[in-house]
Short mmCIF file of C-alpha atoms in Angstrom, two decimals:
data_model
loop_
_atom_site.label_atom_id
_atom_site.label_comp_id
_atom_site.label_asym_id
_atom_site.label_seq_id
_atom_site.Cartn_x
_atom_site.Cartn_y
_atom_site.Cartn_z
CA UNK A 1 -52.37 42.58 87.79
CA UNK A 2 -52.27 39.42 86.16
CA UNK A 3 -50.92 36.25 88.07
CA UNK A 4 -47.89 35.04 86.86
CA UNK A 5 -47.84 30.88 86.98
CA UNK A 6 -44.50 29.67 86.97
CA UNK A 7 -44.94 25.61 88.13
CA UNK A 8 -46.45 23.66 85.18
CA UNK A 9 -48.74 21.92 88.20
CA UNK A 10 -50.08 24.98 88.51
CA UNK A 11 -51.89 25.15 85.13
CA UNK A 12 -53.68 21.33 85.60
CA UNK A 13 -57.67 21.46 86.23
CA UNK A 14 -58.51 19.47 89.58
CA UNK A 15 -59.07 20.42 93.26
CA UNK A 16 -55.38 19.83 94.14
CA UNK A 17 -53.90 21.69 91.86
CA UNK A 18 -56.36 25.13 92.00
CA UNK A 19 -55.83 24.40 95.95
CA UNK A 20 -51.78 25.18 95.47
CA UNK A 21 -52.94 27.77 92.78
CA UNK A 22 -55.13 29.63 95.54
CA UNK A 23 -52.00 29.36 98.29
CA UNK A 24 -49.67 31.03 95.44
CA UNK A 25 -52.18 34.02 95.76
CA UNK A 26 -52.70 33.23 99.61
CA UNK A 27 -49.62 33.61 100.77
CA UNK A 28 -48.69 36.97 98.96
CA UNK A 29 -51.69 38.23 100.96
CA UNK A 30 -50.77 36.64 104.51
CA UNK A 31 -47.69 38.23 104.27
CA UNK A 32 -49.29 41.96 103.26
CA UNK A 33 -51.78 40.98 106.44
CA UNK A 34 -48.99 40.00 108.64
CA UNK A 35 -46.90 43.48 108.52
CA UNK A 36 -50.16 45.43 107.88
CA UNK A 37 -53.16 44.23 110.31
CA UNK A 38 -52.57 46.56 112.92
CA UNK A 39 -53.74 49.13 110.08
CA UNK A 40 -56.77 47.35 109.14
CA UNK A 41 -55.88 47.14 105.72
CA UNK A 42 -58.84 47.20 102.60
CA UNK A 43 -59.73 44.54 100.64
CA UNK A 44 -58.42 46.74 97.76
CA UNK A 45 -55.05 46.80 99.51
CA UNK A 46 -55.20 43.42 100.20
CA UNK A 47 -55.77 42.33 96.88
CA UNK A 48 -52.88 44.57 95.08
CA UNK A 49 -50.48 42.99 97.21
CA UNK A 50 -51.63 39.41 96.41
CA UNK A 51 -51.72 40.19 92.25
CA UNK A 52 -56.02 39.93 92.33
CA UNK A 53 -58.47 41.75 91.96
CA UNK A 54 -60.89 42.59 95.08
CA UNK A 55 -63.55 40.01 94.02
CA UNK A 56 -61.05 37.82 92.93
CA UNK A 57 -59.32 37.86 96.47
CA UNK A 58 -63.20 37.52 98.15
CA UNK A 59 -63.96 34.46 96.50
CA UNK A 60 -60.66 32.99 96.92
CA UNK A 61 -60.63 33.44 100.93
CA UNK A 62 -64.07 31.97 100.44
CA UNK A 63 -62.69 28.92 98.52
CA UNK A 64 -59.83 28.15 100.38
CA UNK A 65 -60.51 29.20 104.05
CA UNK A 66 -64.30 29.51 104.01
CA UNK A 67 -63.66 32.80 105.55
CA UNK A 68 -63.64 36.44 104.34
CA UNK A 69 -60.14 38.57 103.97
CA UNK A 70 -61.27 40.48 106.97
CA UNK A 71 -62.52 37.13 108.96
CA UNK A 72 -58.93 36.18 108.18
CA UNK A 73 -56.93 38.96 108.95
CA UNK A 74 -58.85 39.02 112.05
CA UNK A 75 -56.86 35.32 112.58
CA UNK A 76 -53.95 36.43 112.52
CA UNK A 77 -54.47 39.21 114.93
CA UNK A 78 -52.56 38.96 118.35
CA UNK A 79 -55.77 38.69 120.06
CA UNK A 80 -57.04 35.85 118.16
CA UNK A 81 -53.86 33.87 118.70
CA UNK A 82 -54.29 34.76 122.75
CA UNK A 83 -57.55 33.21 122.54
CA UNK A 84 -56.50 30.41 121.03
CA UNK A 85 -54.19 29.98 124.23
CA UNK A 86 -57.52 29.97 126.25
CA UNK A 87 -57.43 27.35 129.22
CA UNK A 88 -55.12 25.42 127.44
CA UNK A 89 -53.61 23.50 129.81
CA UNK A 90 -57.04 22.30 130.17
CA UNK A 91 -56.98 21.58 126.45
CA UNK A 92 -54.27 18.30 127.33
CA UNK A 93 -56.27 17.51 130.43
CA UNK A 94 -58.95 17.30 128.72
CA UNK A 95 -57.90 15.10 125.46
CA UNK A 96 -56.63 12.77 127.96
CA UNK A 97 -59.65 12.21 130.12
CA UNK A 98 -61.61 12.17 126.38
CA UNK A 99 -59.33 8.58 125.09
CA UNK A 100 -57.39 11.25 122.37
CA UNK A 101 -54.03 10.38 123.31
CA UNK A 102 -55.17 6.86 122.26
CA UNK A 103 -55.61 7.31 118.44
CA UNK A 104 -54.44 10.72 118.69
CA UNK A 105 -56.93 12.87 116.93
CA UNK A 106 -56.78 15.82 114.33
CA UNK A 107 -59.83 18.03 114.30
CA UNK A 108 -62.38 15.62 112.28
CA UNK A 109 -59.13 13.33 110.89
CA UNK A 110 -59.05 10.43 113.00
CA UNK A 111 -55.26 9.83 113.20
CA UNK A 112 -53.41 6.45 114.38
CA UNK A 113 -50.08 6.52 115.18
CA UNK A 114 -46.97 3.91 116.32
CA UNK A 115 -43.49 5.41 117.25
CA UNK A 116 -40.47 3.49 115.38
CA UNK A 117 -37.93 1.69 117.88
CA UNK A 118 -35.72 3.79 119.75
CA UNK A 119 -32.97 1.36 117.47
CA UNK A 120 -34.72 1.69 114.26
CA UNK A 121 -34.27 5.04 114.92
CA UNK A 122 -30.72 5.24 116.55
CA UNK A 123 -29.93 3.67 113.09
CA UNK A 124 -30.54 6.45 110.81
CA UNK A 125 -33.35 4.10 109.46
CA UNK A 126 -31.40 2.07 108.07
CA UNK A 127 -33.46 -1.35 106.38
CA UNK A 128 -36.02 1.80 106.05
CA UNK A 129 -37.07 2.25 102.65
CA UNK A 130 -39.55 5.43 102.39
CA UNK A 131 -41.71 6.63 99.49
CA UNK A 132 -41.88 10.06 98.78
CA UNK A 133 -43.65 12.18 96.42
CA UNK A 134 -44.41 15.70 95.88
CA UNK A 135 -47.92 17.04 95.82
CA UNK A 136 -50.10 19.88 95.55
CA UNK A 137 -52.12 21.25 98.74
CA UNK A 138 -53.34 24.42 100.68
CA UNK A 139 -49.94 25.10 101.24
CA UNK A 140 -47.76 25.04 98.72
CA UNK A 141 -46.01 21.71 97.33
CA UNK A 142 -46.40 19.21 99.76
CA UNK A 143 -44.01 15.94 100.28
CA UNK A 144 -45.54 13.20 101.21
CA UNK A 145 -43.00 10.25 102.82
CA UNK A 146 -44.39 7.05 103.59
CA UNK A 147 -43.46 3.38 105.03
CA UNK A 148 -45.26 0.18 104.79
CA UNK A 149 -46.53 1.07 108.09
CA UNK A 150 -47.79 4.59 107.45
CA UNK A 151 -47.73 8.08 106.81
CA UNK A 152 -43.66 9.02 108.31
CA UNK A 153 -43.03 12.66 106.96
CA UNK A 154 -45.08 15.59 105.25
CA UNK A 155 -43.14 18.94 104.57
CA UNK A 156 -43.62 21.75 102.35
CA UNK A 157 -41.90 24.01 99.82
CA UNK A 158 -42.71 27.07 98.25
CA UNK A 159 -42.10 26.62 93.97
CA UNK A 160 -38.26 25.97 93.24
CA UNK A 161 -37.38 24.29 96.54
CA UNK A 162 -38.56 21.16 96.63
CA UNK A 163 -35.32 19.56 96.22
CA UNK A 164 -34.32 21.40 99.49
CA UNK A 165 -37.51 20.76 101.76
CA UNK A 166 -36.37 16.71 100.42
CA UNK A 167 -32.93 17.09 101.49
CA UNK A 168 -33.90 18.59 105.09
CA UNK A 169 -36.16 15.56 105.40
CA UNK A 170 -33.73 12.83 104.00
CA UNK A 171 -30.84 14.38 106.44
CA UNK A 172 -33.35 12.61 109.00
CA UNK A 173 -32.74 9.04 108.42
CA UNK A 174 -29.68 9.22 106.35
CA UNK A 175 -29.02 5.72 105.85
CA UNK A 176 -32.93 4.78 104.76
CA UNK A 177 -33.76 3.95 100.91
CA UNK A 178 -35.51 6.71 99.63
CA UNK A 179 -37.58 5.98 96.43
CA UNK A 180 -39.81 8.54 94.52
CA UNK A 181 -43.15 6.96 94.00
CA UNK A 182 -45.54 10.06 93.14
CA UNK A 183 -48.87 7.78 92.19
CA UNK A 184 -48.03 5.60 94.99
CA UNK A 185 -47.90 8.45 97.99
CA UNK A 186 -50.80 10.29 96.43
CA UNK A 187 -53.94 8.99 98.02
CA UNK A 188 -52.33 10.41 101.27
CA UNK A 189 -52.00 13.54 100.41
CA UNK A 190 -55.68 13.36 99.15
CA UNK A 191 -56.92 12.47 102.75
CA UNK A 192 -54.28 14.57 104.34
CA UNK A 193 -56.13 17.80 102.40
CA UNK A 194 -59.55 17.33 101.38
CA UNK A 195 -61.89 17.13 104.79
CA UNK A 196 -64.19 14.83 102.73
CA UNK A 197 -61.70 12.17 103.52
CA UNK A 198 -61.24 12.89 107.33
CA UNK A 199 -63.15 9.89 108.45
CA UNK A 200 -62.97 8.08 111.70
CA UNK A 201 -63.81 4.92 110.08
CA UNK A 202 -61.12 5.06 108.20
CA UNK A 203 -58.50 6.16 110.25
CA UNK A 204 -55.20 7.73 108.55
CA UNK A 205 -51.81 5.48 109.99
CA UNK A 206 -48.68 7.56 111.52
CA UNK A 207 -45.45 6.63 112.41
CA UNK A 208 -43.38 8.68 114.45
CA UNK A 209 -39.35 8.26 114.36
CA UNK A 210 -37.13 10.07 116.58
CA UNK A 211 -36.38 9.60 120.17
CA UNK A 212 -38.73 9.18 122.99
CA UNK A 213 -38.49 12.26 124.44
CA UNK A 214 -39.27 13.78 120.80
CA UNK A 215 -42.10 11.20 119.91
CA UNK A 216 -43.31 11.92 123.69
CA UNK A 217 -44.06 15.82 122.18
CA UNK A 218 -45.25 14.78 119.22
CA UNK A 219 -48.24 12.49 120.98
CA UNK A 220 -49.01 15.27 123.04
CA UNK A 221 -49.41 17.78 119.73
CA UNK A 222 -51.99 15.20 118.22
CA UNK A 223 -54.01 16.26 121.41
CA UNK A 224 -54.22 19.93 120.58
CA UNK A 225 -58.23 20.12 118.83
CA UNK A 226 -58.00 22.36 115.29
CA UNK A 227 -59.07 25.97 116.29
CA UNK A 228 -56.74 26.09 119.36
CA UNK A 229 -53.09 26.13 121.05
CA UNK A 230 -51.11 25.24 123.79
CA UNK A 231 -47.75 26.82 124.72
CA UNK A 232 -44.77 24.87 124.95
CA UNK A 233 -44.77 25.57 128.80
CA UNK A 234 -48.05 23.67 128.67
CA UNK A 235 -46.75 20.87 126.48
CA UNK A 236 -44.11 20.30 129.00
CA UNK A 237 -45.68 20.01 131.51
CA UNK A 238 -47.70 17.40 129.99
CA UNK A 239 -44.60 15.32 129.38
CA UNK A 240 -43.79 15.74 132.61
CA UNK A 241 -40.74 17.75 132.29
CA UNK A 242 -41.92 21.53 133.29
CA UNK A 243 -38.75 22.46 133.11
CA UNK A 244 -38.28 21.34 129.69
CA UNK A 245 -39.96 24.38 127.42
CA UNK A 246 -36.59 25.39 125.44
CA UNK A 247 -36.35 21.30 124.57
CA UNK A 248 -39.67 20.83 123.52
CA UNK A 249 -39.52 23.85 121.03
CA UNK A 250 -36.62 21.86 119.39
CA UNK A 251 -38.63 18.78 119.37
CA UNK A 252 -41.64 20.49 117.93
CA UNK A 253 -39.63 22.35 115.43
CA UNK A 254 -38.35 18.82 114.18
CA UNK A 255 -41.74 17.27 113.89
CA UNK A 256 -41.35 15.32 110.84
CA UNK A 257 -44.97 15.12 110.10
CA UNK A 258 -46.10 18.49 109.76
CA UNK A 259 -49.84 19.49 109.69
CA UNK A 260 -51.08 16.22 110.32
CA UNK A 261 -49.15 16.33 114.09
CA UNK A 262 -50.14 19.93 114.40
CA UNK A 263 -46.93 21.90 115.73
CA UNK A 264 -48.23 25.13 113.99
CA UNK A 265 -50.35 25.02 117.32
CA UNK A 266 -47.89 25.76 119.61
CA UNK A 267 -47.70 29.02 120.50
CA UNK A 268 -45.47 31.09 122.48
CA UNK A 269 -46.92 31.85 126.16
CA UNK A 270 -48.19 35.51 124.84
CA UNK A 271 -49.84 34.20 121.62
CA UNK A 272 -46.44 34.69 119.63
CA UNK A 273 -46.13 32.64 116.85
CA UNK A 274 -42.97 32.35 117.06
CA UNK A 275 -40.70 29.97 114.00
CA UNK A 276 -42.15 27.61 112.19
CA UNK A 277 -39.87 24.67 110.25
CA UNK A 278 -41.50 25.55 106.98
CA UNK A 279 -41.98 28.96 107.40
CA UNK A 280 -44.30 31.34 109.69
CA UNK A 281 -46.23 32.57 107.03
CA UNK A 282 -47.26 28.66 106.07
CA UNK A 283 -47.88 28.80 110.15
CA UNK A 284 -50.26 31.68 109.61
CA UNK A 285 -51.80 30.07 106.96
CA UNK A 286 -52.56 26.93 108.34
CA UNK A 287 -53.92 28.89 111.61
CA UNK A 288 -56.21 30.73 109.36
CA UNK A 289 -57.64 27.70 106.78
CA UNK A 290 -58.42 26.04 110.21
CA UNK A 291 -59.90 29.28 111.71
CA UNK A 292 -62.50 29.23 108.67
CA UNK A 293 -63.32 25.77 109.53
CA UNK A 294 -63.89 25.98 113.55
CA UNK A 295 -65.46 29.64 112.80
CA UNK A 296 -63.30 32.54 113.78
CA UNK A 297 -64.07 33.71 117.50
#
């Protein structure tokens, strides 16, 4: 079955662009693994469903996760997502004895982060202007929305709604300038995606806007290490509000920085996924590329 491309981005050479080429393919397959794993599907299977051939579909787990198709499926596996769950309120406890809630940090991506003013943000942002562009990545089109001070929003679109995943971000800070500046936002998303650039040396700026109680979750996401969860019962009690599980879901389902603050790492108490802002099978991809990083377990 041959591939149809249908985004022109999709037919430019560079590591970008065959990185959104390999999560067209990706994604088809995640969501044949999603409804199939308790099956134990073949490779051959596998592959149909994601328009590739079987070697075709080897190498490309290879390339973009590091893993095999059956190291991945085995990610997305209710047991795997349990084990991510492991000890982890433990997890916080830890990143806090460890200086992480300091610079928060991202797997190997040192991360720095301010929070706006509760005003600037009470405002709408207004006085705000924000830079946006939209960018290839591992998971579909990324946008990329920036201040002066920092990285302040990353979402994602599958191709043909990228207006929409701008709107949903824009309805944010309504009264902010928004200006498209593609050259101008794309050496983030080249240290957002390509672990060559995750260096602590060079750490990569974030600034949170919403309310405290929101920004509050956020901080305590950047805590979560790549290759494992917390629950939102966990993250709550963090914040000090145990109570407060059903309102940190909403907070962590409007984290405007996706990826970077990692809410695809909260989990549901029973290793549910759960939703996910930009979709669960993004979720389940993002779980997975970071599986073949950390090694599955």
């Amino acid at each position: 079955m041959t591939l149809a491309i249908h985004d022109q981005r999709l037919a430019k050479p560079g590591p970008q662009n065959a990185a959104l080429r390999d999560y067209d393919s990706v994604r088809r397959a995640i969501a044949f693994i999603s409804e199939n794993w308790r099956a134990q599907p073949t490779i051959e299977a596998m592959a149909d469903a994601a328009g590739v051939t079987p070697d075709e579909l080897h190498h490309l787990f290879r390339r973009w996760a590091s893993i095999t198709p059956k190291a991945f499926m085995q990610a997305l596996t209710l047991d795997h997502a349990k084990g991510l769950l492991r000890d982890s309120a433990s997890i916080l406890d830890a990143a806090l004895d460890s200086g992480l809630s300091g610079p928060g940090r991202l797997h190997d991506l040192f991360v720095t982060h301010e929070a706006m003013s509760p005003g600037e943000w009470k405002n709408g942002g207004a006085g705000l202007t924000l830079r946006y562009g939209f960018h290839p990545s591992p998971f579909g089109t990324a946008i990329v929305i920036a201040t002066d001070r920092g990285l302040s929003g990353l979402a994602f679109a599958d191709h043909g709604e990228e207006k929409i995943a701008l709107a949903d971000m824009t309805r944010r800070w309504p009264k902010a300038t928004y200006v498209e500046d593609h050259e101008g936002t794309a050496p983030l998303a080249a240290r957002i995606f390509d672990p060559k650039l995750w260096r602590p040396d060079q750490p990569l700026r974030v600034v949170l806007i919403g309310t405290d109680f929101e920004v509050r979750v956020w901080e305590t996401l950047l805590k979560i290490p790549m290759g494992r969860a917390v629950s939102y019962s966990d993250i709550a009690c963090n914040i000090d509000s145990p109570k407060a599980s059903r309102a940190v879901g909403a907070a962590v389902g409007k984290n405007p920085v996706s990826f970077v603050v990692p809410c695809h790492r909260a989990l549901g108490k029973s290793g549910t996924l759960t939703g996910y802002h930009w979709g669960i099978t993004r979720k389940q991809a993002m779980l997975g590329w970071e599986a073949g990083r950390v090694g599955v377990q």
